[in-house]
XYZ file of C-alpha atoms in Angstrom:
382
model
C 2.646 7.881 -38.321
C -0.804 9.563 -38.749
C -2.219 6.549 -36.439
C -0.068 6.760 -34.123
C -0.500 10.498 -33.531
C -4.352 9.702 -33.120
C -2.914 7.524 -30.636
C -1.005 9.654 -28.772
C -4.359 11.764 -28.701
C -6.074 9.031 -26.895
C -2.971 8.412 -24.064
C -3.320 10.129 -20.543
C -1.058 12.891 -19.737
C 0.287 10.673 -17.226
C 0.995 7.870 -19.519
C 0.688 4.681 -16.922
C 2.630 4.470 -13.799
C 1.470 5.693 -10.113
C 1.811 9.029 -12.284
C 3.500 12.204 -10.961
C 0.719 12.676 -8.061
C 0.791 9.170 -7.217
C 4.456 9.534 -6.788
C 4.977 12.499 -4.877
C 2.346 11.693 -2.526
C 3.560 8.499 -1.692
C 7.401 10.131 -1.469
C 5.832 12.813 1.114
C 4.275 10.248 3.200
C 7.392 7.825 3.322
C 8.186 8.703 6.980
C 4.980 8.344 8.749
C 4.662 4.707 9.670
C 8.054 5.316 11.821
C 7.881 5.238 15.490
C 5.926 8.595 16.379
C 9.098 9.563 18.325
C 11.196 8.993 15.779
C 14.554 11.451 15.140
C 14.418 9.952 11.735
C 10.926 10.381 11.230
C 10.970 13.912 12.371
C 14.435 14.855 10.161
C 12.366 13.342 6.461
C 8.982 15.384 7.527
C 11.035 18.181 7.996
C 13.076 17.870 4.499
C 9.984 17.688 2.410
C 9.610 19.691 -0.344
C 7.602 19.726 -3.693
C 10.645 19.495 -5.419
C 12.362 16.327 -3.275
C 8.317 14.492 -4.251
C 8.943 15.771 -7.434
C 12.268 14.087 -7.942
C 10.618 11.198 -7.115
C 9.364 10.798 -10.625
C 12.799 11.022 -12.077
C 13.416 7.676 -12.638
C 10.528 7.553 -15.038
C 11.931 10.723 -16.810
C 15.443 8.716 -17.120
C 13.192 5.692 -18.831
C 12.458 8.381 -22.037
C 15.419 9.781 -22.077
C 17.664 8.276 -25.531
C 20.786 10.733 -24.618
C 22.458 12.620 -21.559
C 23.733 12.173 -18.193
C 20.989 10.124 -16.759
C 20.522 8.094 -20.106
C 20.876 3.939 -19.746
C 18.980 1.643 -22.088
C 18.671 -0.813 -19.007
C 16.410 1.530 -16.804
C 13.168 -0.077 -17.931
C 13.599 -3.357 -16.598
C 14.611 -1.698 -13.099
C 10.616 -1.259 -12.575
C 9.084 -4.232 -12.523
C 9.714 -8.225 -11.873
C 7.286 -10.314 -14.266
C 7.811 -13.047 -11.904
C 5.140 -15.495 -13.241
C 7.748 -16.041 -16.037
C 8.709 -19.189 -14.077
C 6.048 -21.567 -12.278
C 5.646 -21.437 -9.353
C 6.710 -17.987 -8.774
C 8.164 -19.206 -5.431
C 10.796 -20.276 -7.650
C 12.125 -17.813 -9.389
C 15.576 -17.420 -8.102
C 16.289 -14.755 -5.992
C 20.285 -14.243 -7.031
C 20.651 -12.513 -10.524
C 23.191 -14.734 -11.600
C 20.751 -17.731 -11.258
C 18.226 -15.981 -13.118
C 20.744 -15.780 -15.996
C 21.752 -19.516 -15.662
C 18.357 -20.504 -15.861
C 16.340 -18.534 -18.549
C 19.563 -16.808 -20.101
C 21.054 -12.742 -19.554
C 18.146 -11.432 -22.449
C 15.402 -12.940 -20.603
C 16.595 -11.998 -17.398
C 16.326 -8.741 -17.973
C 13.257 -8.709 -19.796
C 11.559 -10.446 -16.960
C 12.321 -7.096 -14.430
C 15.243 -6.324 -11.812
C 13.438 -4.137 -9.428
C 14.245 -6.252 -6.394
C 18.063 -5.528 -7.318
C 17.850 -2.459 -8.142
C 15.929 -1.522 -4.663
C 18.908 -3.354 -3.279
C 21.632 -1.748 -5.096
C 19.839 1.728 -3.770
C 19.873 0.510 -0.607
C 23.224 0.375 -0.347
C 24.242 3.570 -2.285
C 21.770 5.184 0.570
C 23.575 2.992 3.630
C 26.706 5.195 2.123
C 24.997 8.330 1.971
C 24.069 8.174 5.576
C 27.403 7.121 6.420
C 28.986 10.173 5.317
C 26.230 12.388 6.734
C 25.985 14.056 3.402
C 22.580 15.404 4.030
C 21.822 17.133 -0.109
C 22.589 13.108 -1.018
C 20.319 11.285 1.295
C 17.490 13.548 0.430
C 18.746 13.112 -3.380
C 18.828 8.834 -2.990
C 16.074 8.693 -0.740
C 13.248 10.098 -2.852
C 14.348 8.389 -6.099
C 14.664 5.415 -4.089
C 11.063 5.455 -3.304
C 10.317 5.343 -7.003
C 11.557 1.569 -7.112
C 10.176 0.668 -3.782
C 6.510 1.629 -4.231
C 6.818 0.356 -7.703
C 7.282 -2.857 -6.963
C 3.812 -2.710 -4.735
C 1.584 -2.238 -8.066
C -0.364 -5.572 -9.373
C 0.678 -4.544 -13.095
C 4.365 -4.526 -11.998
C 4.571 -8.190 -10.475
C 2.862 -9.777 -13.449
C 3.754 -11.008 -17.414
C -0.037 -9.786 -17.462
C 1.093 -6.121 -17.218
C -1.234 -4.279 -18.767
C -4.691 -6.231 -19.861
C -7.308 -4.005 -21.868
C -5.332 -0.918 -21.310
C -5.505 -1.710 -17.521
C -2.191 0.449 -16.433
C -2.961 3.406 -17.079
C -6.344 3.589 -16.001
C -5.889 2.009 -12.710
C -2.214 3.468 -11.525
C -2.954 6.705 -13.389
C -6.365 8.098 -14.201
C -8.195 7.138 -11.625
C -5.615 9.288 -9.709
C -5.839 12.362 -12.041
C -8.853 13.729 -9.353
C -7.574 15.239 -6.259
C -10.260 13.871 -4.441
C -9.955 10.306 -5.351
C -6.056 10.652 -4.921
C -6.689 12.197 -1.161
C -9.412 9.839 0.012
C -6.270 7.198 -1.369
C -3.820 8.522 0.757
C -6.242 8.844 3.702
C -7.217 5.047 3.493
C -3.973 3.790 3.160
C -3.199 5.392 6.647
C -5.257 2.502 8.026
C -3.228 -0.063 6.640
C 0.388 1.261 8.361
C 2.029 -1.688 9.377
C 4.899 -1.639 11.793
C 8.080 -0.524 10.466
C 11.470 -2.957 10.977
C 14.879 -3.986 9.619
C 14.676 -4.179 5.985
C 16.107 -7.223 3.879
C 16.076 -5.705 1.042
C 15.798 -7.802 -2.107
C 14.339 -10.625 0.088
C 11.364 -8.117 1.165
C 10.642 -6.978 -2.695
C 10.389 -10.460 -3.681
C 8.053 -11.248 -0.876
C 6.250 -8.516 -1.953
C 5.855 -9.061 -5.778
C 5.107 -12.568 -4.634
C 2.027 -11.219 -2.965
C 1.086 -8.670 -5.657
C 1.131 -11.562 -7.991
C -1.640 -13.465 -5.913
C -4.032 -10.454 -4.973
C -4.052 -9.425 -9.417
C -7.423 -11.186 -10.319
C -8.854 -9.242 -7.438
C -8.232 -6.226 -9.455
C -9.186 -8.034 -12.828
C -12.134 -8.503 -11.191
C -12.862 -5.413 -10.460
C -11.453 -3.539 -14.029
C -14.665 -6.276 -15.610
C -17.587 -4.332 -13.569
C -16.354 -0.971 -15.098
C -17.385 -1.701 -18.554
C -20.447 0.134 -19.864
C -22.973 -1.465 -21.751
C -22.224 0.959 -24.856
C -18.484 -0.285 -24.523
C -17.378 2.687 -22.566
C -15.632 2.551 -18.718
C -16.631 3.910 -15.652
C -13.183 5.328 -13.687
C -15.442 6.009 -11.091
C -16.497 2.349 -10.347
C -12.968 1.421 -10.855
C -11.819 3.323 -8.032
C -14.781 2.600 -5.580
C -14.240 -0.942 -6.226
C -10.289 -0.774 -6.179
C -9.814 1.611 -3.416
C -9.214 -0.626 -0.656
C -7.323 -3.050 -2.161
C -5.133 0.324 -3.586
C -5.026 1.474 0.001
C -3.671 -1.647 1.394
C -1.163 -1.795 -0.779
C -0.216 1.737 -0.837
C -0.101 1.180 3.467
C 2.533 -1.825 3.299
C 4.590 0.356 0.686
C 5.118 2.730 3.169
C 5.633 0.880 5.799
C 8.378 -1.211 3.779
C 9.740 1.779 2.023
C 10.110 3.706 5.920
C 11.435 0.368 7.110
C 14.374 0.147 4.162
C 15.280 4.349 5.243
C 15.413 3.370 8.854
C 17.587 0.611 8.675
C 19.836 2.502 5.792
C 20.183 5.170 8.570
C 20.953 2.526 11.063
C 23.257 0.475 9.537
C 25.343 3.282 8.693
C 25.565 3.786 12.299
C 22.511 5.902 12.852
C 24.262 9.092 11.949
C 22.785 12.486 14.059
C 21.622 14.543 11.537
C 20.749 18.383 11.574
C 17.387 18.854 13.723
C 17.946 16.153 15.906
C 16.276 16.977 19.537
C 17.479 15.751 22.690
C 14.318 14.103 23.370
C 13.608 12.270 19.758
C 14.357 8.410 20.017
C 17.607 7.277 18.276
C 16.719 3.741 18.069
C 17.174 1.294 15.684
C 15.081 -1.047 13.968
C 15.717 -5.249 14.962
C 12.647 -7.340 13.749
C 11.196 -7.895 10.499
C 8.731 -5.294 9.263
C 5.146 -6.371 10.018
C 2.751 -5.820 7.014
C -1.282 -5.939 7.173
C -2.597 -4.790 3.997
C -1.663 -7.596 2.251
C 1.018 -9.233 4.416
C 3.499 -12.276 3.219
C 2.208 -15.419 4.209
C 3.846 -16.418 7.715
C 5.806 -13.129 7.591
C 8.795 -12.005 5.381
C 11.206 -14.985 4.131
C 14.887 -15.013 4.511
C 16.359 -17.919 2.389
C 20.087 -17.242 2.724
C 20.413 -14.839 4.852
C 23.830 -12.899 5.028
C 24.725 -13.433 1.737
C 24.883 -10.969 -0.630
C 22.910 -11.043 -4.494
C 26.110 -11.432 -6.363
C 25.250 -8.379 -8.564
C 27.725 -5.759 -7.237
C 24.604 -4.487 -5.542
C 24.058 -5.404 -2.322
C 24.144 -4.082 1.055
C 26.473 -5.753 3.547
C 25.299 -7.491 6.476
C 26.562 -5.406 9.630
C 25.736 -2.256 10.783
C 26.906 0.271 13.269
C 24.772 0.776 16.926
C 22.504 3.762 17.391
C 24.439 6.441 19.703
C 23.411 6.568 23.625
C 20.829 9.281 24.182
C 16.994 9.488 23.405
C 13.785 8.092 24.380
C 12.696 4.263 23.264
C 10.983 4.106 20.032
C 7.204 3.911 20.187
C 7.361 0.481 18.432
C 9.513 -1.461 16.273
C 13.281 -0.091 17.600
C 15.793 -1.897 19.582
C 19.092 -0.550 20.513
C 21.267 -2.499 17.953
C 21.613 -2.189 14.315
C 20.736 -4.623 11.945
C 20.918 -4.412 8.066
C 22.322 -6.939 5.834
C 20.389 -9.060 2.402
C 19.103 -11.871 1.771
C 19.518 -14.118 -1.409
C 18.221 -17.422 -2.859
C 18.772 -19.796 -5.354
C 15.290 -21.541 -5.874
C 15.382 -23.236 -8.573
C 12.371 -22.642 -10.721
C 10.851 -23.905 -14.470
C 11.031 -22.286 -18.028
C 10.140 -18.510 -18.261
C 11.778 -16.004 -19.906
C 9.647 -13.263 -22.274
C 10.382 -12.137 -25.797
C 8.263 -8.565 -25.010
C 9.657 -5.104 -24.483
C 9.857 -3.966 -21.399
C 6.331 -2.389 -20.113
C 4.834 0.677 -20.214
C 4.579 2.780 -17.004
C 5.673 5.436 -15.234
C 4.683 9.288 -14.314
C 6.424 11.346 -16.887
C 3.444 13.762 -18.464
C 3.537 15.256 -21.941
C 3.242 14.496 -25.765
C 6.888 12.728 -25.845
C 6.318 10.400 -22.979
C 3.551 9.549 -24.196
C 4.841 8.731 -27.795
C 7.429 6.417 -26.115
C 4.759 4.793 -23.484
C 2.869 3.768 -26.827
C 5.259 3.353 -29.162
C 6.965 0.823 -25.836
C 3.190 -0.739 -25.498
C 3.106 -0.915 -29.196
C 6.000 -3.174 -29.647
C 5.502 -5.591 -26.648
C 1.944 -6.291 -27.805
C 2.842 -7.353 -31.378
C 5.416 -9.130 -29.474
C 3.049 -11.420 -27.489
């Protein structure tokens, strides 16, 4: 006990994760790669408050959490997707149930669901919308961000989660300075794609797909931080991870604005309060276009119009946008879309034996017992 105390000495106060700043400043950007005339766009900048951002850490809260309301012993795996678990990644299958049948229920769990989860989301926001039950979009939308911009860090698209104590220092304390978490956010700007209809699962996929490929860039760079004496340099971490940070920080917010918009549209684009005569009502009818780190040849769509077979997804028709409005700047059309994806690549072995990993934002002496004690466990496990 007395070693893991002078431990829990040693661990950040934002034990791993984007960490609570990372988080809420990626929540209060979510709307700005929309269409500049965007009602939508206009409506979420509008809505934000400190304590919606906040709220976007709450799913991290919920992983710590061993009684209550929001307690569920399954919210770890709802995080990640170690999808190098099978070879080639290309085939790890994209429906749950095929995950079981392959590597079994344990070990598809303990490889991630965070492609299901954003789907599952996805639709419990399409609903929200749909009854124009403003206090619940805002409440889904900004925990739904958690998931989404989740699955855009390396360390959560990799078995290799967290190599010399890489997590925290890249997602979290490089971030603790204002500075370097501003001059972040200002780069990533540059890498706004366009925003379009969202396939939900099939886009998080494509996207830990990508993560997995761009990782030794960032290995590379964690190696030139070491100091001769055996100590790091944070500051060389983030000057030689910042643009690769940016870019991926810039396609998780144009992904995460793309899954809103077409929420919002295929529950019929719903006029919500605010909503000018003049602001474009258009809906989203082309894939998302990503150029920090894009898919290869664009998003994929193996199966499209069926549904995950997890009790999850989001159906595959949506309601029109209402008459009225200017066009959309870029991106809109004036039919819905909506609707998942699915596959069922085959793919070989995987499966891990490890706890779940250790990330998140949650701050303070008991996260951080249960980040280590969770770090602990998987290590001795590997």
């Amino acid at each position: 006990m007395r070693a893991l105390l002078a431990l829990l000495l040693v661990t950040p106060a934002l034990a791993f994760g984007w960490g609570f700043d990372g988080h809420r400043k990626l929540a209060s950007l979510m709307q700005d790669p929309l269409p500049s005339n965007s009602c939508l766009k206009a409506w979420l900048a509008s809505k934000q408050t400190f304590n919606l951002q906040d709220s976007a850490c709450d799913p991290d809260r919920w992983r710590y959490m061993s009684a209550g309301a929001n307690y569920d012993p399954d919210e770890w795996p709802r995080h990640y997707l170690e999808i190098d678990w099978i070879q080639p990644i290309d085939s790890y299958p994209r429906r749950y149930e095929d995950v079981v049948a392959k590597v079994g229920a344990t070990n598809a769990q303990r490889n991630g669901r965070v492609p299901w989860r954003v789907e599952e989301l996805y639709a419990a926001l399409v609903e929200a919308f749909r009854a124009k039950d403003e206090a619940k979009i805002l409440t889904q939308v900004f925990i739904f961000s958690h998931y989404v911009t989740d699955s855009f860090s390396l360390l959560h698209d990799t078995k290799n989660f967290d190599p010399g104590g890489l997590h925290s220092r890249w997602e979290s304390d490089m971030l603790n300075s204002t500075a370097n978490l501003n001059g972040l956010a200002a780069a990533a700007k540059g890498y706004y794609g366009t925003s379009g209809k969202a396939d939900p699962r099939n886009n998080i996929f494509d996207v830990v797909r990508v993560g997995n490929g761009v990782l030794p860039q960032l290995l590379a760079v964690d190696q030139t931080a070491y100091l001769p004496d055996g100590g790091y340099d944070l500051a060389v971490l983030y000057s030689g991870s910042k643009d690769l940070t940016a870019r991926r920080w810039g396609d998780a917010l144009t992904l995460l604005s793309s899954m809103v918009w077409s929420a919002w549209a295929e529950a019929g684009a719903p006029e919500l309060s605010g909503f000018s005569g003049s602001c474009s009502r258009a809906v989203p009818s082309v894939d998302p276009v990503l150029v920090g780190f894009p898919p290869p040849g664009g998003f994929t769509h193996p199966d499209a119009g069926s549904s995950s077979g997890t009790g999850g997804g989001s159906g595959a028709s949506g309601g029109g946008a209402p008459g009225g409005g200017a066009a959309a700047s870029g991106g809109g059309a004036d039919a819905s879309g909506g609707g998942t994806a699915s596959s069922s690549g085959g793919g070989q072995g995987g499966g891990t034996t490890d706890a779940p990993s250790g990330c998140g934002c949650q701050s303070g002496p008991v996260a951080g017992l249960f980040a280590a004690l969770a770090l602990l466990a998987r290590r001795r496990r590997s």
